[in-house]
Short mmCIF file of C-alpha atoms and ligand atoms in Angstrom, two decimals:
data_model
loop_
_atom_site.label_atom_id
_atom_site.label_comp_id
_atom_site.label_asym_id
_atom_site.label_seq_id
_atom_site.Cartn_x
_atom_site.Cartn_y
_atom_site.Cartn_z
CA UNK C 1 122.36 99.46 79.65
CA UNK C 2 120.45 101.23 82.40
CA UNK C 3 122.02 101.39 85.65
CA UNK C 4 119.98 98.08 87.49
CA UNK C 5 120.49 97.76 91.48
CA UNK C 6 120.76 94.12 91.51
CA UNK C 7 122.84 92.36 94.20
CA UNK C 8 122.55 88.47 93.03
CA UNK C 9 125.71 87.67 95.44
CA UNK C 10 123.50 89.08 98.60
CA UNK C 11 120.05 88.05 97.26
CA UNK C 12 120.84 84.92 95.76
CA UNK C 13 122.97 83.65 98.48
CA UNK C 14 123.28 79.94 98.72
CA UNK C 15 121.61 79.32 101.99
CA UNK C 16 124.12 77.64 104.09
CA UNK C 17 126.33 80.13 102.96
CA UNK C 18 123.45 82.95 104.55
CA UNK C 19 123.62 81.44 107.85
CA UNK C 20 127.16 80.81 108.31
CA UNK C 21 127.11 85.04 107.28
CA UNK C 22 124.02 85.02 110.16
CA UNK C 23 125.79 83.40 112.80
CA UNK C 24 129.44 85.99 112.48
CA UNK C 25 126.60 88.45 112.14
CA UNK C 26 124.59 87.77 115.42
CA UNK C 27 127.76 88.09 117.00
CA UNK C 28 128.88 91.42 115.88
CA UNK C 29 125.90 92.62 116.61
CA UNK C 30 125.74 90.75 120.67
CA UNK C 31 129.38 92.67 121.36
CA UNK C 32 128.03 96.25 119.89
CA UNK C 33 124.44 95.85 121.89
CA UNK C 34 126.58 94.63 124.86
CA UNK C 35 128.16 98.33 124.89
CA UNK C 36 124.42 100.13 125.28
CA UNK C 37 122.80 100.55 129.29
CA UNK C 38 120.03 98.58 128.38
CA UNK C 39 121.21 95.50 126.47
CA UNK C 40 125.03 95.32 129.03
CA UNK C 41 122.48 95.09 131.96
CA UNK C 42 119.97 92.89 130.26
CA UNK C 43 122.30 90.22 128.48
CA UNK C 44 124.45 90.15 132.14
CA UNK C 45 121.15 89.19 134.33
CA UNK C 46 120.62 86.30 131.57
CA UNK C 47 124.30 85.24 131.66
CA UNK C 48 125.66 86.04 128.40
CA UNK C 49 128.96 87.75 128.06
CA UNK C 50 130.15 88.16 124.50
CA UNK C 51 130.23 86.21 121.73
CA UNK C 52 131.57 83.17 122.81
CA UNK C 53 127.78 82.42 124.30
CA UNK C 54 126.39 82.02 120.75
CA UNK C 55 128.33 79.75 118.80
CA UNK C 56 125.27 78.21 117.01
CA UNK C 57 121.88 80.17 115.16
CA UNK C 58 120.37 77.97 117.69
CA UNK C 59 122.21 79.23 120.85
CA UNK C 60 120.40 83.03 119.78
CA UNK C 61 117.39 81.51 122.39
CA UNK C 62 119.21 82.45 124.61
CA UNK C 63 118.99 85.92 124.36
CA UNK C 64 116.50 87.24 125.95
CA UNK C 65 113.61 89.24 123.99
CA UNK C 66 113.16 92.82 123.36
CA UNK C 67 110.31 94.36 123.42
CA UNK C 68 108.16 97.82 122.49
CA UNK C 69 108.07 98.58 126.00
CA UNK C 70 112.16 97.89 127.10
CA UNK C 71 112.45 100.49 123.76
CA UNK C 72 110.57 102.96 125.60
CA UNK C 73 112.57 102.30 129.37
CA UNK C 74 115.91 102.78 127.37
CA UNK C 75 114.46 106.49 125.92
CA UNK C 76 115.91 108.31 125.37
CA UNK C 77 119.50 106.36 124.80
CA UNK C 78 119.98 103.82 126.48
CA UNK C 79 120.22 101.68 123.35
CA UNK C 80 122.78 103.48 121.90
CA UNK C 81 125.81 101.95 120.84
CA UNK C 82 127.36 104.57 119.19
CA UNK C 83 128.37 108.31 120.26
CA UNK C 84 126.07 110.57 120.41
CA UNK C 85 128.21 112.96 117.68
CA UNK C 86 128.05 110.04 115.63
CA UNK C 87 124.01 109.81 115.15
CA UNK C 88 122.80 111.43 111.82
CA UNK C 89 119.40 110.64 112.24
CA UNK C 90 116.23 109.64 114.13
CA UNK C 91 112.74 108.78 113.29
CA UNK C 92 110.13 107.72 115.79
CA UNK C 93 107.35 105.14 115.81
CA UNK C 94 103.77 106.40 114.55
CA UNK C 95 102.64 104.95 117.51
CA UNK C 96 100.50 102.12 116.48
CA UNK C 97 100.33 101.50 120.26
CA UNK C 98 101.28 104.44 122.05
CA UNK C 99 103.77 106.57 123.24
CA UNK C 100 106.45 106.69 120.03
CA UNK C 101 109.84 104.78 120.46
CA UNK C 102 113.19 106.39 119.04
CA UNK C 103 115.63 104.55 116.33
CA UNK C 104 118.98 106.41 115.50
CA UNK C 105 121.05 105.58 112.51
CA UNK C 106 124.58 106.74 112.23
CA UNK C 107 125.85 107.16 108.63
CA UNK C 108 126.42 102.92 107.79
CA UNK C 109 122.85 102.54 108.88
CA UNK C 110 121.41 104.82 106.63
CA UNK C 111 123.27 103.42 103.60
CA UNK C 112 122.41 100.06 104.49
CA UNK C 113 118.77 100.50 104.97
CA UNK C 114 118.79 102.56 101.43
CA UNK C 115 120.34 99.83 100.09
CA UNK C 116 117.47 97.30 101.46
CA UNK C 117 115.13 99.59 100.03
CA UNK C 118 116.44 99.68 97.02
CA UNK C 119 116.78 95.92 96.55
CA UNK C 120 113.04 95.61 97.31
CA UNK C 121 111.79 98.46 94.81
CA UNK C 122 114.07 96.96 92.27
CA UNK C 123 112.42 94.00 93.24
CA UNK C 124 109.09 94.41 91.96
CA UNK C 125 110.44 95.48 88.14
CA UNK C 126 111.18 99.15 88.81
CA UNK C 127 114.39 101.19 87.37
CA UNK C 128 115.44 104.52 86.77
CA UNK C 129 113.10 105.23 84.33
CA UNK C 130 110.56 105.30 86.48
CA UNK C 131 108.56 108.13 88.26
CA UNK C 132 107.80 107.55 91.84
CA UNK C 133 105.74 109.52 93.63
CA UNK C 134 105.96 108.43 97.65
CA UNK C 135 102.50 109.59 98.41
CA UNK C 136 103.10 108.38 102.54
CA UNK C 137 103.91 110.79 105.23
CA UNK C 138 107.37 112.62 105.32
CA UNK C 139 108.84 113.32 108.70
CA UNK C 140 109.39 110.94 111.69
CA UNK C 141 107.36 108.07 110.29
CA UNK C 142 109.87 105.68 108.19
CA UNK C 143 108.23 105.31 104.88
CA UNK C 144 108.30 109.08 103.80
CA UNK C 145 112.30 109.17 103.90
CA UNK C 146 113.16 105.71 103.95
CA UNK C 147 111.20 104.93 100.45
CA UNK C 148 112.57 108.61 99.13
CA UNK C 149 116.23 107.38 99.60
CA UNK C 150 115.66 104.16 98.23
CA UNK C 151 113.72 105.32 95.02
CA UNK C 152 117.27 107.89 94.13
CA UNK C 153 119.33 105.46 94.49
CA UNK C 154 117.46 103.14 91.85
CA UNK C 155 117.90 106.50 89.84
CA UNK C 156 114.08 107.21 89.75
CA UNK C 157 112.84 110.20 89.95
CA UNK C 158 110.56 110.68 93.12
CA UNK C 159 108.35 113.15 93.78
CA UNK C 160 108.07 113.84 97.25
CA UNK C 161 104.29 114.49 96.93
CA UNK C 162 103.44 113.20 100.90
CA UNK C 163 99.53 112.18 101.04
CA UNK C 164 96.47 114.01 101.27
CA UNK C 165 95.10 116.18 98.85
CA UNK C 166 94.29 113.66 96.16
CA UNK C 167 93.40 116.70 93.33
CA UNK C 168 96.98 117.83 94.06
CA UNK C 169 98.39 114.25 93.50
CA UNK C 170 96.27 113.63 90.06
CA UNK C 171 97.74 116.76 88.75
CA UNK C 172 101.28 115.56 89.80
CA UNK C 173 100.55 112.18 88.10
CA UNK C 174 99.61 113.81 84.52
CA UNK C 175 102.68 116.71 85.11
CA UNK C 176 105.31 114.41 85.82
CA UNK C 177 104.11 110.79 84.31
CA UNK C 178 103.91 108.92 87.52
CA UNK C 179 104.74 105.30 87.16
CA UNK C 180 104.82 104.30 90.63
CA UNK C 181 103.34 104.87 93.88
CA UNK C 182 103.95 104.09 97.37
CA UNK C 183 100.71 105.02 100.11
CA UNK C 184 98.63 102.53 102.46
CA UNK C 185 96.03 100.54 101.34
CA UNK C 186 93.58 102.60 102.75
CA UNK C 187 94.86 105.99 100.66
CA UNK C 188 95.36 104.44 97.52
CA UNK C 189 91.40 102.88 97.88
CA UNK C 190 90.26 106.33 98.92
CA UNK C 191 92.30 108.15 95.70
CA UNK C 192 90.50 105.50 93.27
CA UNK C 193 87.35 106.64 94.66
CA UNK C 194 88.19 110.56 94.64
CA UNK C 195 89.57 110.00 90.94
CA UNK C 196 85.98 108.69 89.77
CA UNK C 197 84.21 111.43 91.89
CA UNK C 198 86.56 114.26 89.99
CA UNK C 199 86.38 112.24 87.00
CA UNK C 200 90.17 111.81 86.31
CA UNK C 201 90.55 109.77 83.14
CA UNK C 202 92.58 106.40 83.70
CA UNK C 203 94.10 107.22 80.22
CA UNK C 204 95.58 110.61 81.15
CA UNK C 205 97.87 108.78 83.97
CA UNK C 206 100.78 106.22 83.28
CA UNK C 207 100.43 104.73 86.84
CA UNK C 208 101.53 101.05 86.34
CA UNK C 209 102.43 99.80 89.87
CA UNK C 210 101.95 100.67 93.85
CA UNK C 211 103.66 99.67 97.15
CA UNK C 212 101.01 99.19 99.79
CA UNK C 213 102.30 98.72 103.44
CA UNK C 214 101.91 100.25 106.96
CA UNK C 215 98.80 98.40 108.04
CA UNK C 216 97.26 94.92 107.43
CA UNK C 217 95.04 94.48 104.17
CA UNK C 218 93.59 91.20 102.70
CA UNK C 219 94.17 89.47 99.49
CA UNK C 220 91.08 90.60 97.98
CA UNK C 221 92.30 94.74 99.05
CA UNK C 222 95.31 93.87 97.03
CA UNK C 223 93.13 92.62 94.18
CA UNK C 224 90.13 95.34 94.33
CA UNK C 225 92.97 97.94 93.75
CA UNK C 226 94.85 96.24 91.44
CA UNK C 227 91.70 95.69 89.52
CA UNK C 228 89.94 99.42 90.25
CA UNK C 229 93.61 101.45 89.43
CA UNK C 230 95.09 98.72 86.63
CA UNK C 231 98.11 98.29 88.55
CA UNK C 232 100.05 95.80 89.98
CA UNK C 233 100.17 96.56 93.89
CA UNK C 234 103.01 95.18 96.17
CA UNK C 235 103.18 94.37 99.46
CA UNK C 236 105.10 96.51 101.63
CA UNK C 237 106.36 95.10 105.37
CA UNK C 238 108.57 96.87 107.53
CA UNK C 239 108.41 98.66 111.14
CA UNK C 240 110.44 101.36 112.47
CA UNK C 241 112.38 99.50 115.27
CA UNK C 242 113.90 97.39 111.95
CA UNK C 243 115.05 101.21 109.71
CA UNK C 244 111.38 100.83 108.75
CA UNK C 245 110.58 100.21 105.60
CA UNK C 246 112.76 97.05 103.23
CA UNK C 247 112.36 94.48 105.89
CA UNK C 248 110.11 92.66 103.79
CA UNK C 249 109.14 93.03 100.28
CA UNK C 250 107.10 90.86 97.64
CA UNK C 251 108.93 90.69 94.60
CA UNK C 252 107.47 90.19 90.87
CA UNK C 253 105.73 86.87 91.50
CA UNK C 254 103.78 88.83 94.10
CA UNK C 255 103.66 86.00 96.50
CA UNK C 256 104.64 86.31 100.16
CA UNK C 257 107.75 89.07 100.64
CA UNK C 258 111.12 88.18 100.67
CA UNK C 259 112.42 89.13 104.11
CA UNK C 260 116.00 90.42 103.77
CA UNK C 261 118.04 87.67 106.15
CA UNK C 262 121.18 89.62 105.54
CA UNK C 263 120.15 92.34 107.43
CA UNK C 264 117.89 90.58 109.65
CA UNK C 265 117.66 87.16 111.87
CA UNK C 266 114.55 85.83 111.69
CA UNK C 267 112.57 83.52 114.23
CA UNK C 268 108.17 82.95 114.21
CA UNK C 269 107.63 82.44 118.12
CA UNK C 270 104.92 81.16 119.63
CA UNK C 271 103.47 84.55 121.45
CA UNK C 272 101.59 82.27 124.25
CA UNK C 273 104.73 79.30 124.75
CA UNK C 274 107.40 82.28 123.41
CA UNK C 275 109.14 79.19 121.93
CA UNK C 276 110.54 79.42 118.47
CA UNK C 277 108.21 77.46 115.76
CA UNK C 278 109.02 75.37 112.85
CA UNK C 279 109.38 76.76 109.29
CA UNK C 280 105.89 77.06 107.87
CA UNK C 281 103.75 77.45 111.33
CA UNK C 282 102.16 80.82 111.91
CA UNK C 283 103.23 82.56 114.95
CA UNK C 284 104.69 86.25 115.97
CA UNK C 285 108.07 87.51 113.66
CA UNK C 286 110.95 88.03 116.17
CA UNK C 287 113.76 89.98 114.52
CA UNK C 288 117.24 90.78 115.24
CA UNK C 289 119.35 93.94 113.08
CA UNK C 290 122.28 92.44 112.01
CA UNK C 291 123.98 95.19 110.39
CA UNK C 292 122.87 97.82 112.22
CA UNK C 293 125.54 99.48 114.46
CA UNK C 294 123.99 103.25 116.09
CA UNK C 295 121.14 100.95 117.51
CA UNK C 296 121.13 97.11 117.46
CA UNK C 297 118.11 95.38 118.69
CA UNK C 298 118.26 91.75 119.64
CA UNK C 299 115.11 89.62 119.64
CA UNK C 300 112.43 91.90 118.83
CA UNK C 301 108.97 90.67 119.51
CA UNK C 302 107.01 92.51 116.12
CA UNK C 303 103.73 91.14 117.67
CA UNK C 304 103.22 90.68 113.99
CA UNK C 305 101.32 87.60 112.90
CA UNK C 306 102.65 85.61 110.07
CA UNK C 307 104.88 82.28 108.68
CA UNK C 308 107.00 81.62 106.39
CA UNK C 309 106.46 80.47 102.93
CA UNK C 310 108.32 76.50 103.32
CA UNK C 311 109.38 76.88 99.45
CA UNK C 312 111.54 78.51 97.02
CA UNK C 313 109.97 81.25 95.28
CA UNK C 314 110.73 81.29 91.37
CA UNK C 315 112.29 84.70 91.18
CA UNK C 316 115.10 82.85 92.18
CA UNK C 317 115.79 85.24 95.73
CA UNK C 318 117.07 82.92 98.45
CA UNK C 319 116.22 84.93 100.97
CA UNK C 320 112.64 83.13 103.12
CA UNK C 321 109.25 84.56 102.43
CA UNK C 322 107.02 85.88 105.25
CA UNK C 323 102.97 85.73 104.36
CA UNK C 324 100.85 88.52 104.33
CA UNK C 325 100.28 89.91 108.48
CA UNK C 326 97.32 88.19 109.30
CA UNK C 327 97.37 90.63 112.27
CA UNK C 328 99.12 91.59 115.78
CA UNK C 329 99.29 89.30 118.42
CA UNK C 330 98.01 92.83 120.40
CA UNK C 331 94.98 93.92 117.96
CA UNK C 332 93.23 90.55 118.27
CA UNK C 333 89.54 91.27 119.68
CA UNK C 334 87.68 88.96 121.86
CA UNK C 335 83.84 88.88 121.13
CA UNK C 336 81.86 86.83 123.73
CA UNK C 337 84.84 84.49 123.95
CA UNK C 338 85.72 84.39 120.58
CA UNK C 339 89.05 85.66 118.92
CA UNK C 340 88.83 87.93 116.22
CA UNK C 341 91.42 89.61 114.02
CA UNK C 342 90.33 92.63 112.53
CA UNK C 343 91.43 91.32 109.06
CA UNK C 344 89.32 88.83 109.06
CA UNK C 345 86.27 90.58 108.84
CA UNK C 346 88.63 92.89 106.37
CA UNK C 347 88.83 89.80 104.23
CA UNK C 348 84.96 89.19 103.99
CA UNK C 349 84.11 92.85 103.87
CA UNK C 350 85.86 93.69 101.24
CA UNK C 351 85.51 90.21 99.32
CA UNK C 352 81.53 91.71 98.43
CA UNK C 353 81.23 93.53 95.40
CA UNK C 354 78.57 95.99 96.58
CA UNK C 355 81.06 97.35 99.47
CA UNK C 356 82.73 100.48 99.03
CA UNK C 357 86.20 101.21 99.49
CA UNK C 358 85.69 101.99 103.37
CA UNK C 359 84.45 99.95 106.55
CA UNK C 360 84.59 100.16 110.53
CA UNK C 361 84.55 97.63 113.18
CA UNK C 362 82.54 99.02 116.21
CA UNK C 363 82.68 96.69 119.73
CA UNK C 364 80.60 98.05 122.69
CA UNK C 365 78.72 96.65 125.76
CA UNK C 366 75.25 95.81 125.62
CA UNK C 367 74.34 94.48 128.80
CA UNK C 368 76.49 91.88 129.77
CA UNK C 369 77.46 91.24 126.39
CA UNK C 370 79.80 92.15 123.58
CA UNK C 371 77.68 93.99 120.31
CA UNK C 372 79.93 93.70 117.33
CA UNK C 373 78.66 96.31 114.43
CA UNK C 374 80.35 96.42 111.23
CA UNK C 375 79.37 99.62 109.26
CA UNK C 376 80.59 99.56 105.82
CA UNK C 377 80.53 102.05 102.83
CA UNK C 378 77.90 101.38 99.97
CA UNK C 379 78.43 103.14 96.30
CA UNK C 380 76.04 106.12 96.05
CA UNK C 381 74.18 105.08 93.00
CA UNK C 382 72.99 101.97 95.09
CA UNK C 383 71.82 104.02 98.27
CA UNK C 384 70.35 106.85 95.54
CA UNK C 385 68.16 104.28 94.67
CA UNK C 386 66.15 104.03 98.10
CA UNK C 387 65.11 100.56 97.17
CA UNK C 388 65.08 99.35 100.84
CA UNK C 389 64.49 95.74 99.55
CA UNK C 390 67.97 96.23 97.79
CA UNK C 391 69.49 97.60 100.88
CA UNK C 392 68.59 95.05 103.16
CA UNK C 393 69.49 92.08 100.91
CA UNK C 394 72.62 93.74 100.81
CA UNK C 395 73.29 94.16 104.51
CA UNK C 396 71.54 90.38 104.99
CA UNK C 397 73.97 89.05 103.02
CA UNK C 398 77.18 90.42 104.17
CA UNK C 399 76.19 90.01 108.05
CA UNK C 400 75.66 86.16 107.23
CA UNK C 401 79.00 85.90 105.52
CA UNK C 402 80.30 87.60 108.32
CA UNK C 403 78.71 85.84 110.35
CA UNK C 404 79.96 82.12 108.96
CA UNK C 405 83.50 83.53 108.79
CA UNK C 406 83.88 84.86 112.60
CA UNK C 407 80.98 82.83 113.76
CA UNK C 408 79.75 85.96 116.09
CA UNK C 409 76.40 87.47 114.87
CA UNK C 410 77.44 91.16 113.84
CA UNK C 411 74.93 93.98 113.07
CA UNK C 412 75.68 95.21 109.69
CA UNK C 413 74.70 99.14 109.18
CA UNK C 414 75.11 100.70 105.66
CA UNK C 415 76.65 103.90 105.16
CA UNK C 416 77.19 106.25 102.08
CA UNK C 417 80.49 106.44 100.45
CA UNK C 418 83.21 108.42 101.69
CA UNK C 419 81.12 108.89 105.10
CA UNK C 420 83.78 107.14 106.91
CA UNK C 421 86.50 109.25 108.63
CA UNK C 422 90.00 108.73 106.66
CA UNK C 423 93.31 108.78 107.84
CA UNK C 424 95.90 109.88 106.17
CA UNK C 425 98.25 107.62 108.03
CA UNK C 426 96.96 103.93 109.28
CA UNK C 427 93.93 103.62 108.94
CA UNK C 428 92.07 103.18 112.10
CA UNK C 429 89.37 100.30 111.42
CA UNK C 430 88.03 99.59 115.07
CA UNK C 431 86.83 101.44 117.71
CA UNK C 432 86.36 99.41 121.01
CA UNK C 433 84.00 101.36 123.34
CA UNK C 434 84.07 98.62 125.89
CA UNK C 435 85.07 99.93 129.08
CA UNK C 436 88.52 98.57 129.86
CA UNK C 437 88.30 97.63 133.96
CA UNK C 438 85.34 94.83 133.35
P1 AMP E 1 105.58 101.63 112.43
O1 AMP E 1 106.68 101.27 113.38
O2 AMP E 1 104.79 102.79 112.89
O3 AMP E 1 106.09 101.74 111.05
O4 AMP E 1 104.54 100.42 112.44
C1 AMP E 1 104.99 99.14 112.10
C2 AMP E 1 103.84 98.19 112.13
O5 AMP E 1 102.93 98.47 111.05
C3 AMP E 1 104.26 96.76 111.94
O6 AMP E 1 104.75 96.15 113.13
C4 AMP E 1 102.97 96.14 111.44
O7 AMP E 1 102.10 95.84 112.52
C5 AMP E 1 102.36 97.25 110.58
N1 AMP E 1 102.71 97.01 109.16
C6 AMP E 1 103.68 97.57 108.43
N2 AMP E 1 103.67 97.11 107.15
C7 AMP E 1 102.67 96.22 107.07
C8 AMP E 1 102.13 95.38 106.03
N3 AMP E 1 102.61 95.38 104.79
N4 AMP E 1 101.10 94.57 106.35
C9 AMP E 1 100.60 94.56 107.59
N5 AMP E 1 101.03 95.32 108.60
C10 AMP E 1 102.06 96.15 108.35
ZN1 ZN E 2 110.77 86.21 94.71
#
């Protein structure tokens, strides 16, 4: 029999029996944080000794949060619970908002994160037959090396191909018989479109699945690749302050990702109230490590948007499902008084067939008031045709669904494919040219 990584007795674990594990757990990890600057100064101003102070899952409000920002005081290691001879690695934050923050691992961390990895690639159907080719950036962002480890020990083979140069990575595909890929959303919808424009034959590549992660996409994303590439494309959730990548992973029924509650203590929060929400209520993902021992982090405020899925899912995985990110509790945009997440116009956008595979959200002053503009990629044989009656039923259309989805009015312009800047990295899908002080 192939070699399977399959760890029923962790990922099947009765639930009660998960929690009693969470509780010793929290505690461990309270009396290693309570060694660092940061956390032995932070947990004495709020009272809390040792572990004594958390007897119940419950008692954990008590603690208080931890945020990007406290990550960023402690730099460069004041979080560090561990010697300094004793750190074998560090990656930093891509800086989705700023200034990177610093996670070390000592050698148990790294293990245990491959291990989470692992789980969730095996998740999804993969083994060691497969060829995975980790098209995301190597280097101090989590997903090159985090995915890399996890894919060897499945016993794949992975190609560490990095992203970029898409003829490069069509000529890897047919050389090595990629099965597998791992990129953002964004990359893998900007190689479908490069491998129609070079005219790279679906048949010639064995590509039967992706992992998509490192940025908020929609449902209908997901689907537009799946459907464009012939692949089944999984959703990928992690964050550097958490190992990165293998927090969260969607497994084969492809429906919400299992979020690993051995290795982490979840809580949804209420970013406004910061109190703790019931199961199945969308608020902000607070997480706490509770294996990790170079760098524990208690409380961690994501400022990711999401809930959890209230049942079972059929794989049979006890471990709680978290819904796709709706967004950051930071990247929410008000418009003239209204709150908009950028995936929300994602979600209409890229629900119209006549969109290409690339769109930006533009928000500037106009007078007193907020202009939203939406420009969006059209497929060149449409704009070849110069019909401008075509053209602006198209744009009609999608600023009126817009329009009923967000309820503000936004000016639709149409631009030819592949006319958008791309990133490599994240994607970056709005530019707000409003000046900050008003
Ligand atoms: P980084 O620490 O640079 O890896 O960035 C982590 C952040 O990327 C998370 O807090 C999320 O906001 C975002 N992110 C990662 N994976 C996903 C995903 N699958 N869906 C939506 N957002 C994601
Ligand atoms: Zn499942």
């Amino acid at each position: 029999m192939n070699f399977q990584y399959w760890h029923p007795e962790k990922e099947k674990m009765d639930r009660a029996a998960l929690k009693v594990f969470q509780l010793g757990a929290v505690q461990k990890t309270l009396v290693r944080a309570l060694k660092t600057d940061f956390y032995g100064k932070r947990l004495a101003e709020a009272g809390i000794k040792g572990a004594d102070d958390i007897r119940s899952l419950d008692h954990i409000k008590r603690i208080p949060f931890t945020t990007k920002h406290d990550l960023r005081t402690a730099f460069p290691y004041g979080m560090l619970a561990v010697g300094k001879d004793d750190v074998l690695r560090l990656h930093a934050s891509s800086g989705t908002t700023g200034v990177p923050t610093t996670i070390y691992f000592n050698r148990n961390d790294i293990v245990s994160w491959t291990g989470l990895v692992a789980r969730s690639i095996f998740s999804t159907g993969c083994d060691r037959r497969d060829v995975f080719q980790n098209m995301i950036t190597y280097g101090l962002f989590t997903g090159g090396l985090g995915f890399h480890y996890g894919g060897e020990e499945i016993g794949m083979l992975v190609i560490p191909s990095g992203p970029g140069n898409t003829s490069r990575q069509f000529r890897l595909m047919r050389d090595y018989g990629t099965t597998v890929v791992h990129a953002t959303p964004s990359f893998l919808l900007h190689v479908e479109s490069k491998m129609r424009e070079e005219g790279v034959a679906r048949e010639n590549i064995s590509l039967k699945r992706a992992f998509a992660g490192a940025e908020p996409y929609s449902e209908d994303t997901r689907r537009r690749i799946e459907e464009l590439l012939r692949i089944d494309v999984f959703n990928s959730y992690g964050l550097s302050e958490m190992n990165g990548p293998g927090v969260a992973f969607e497994c084969q029924c492809k429906n919400g990702m299992h979020l690993w509650e051995d290795a982490f203590f979840a809580e949804i929060i209420d970013p406004d109230t910061l109190e703790p929400l019931p199961d199945g209520e969308t608020g902000e993902l607070v997480l706490t490590t509770l294996s990790r021992e170079a760098m524990p982090i208690l409380r961690y405020r994501t400022r990711d948007i999401t809930a959890f899925y209230t049942e079972a899912c059929p794989c049979g995985r006890t471990h709680r499902r978290i819904r796709r990110i709706k967004g950051r509790s930071d990247d929410m945009l008000i418009i003239n008084g209204v709150n908009i997440f950028p995936s929300q116009i994602e979600e209409v956008v890229m629900g119209i067939r006549e969109v290409g595979n690339n769109y930006l959200i533009v928000v500037e002053k106009e007078g007193f008031m907020d202009r939203l503009t939406v420009k969006t990629e059209i497929s060149l044989e449409i704009f070849k045709d110069d019909d401008s009656r075509v053209l602006n039923a198209i744009r009609e259309n999608i600023r009126r669904t817009l329009q009923t989805a967000i309820t503000v009015n936004p000016k639709v312009e149409l631009v030819e494919s592949n006319s958008l800047p791309v990133s490599e990295g994240k994607a970056i899908r709005v530019m707000d040219k409003r000046p900050k002080d008003v």
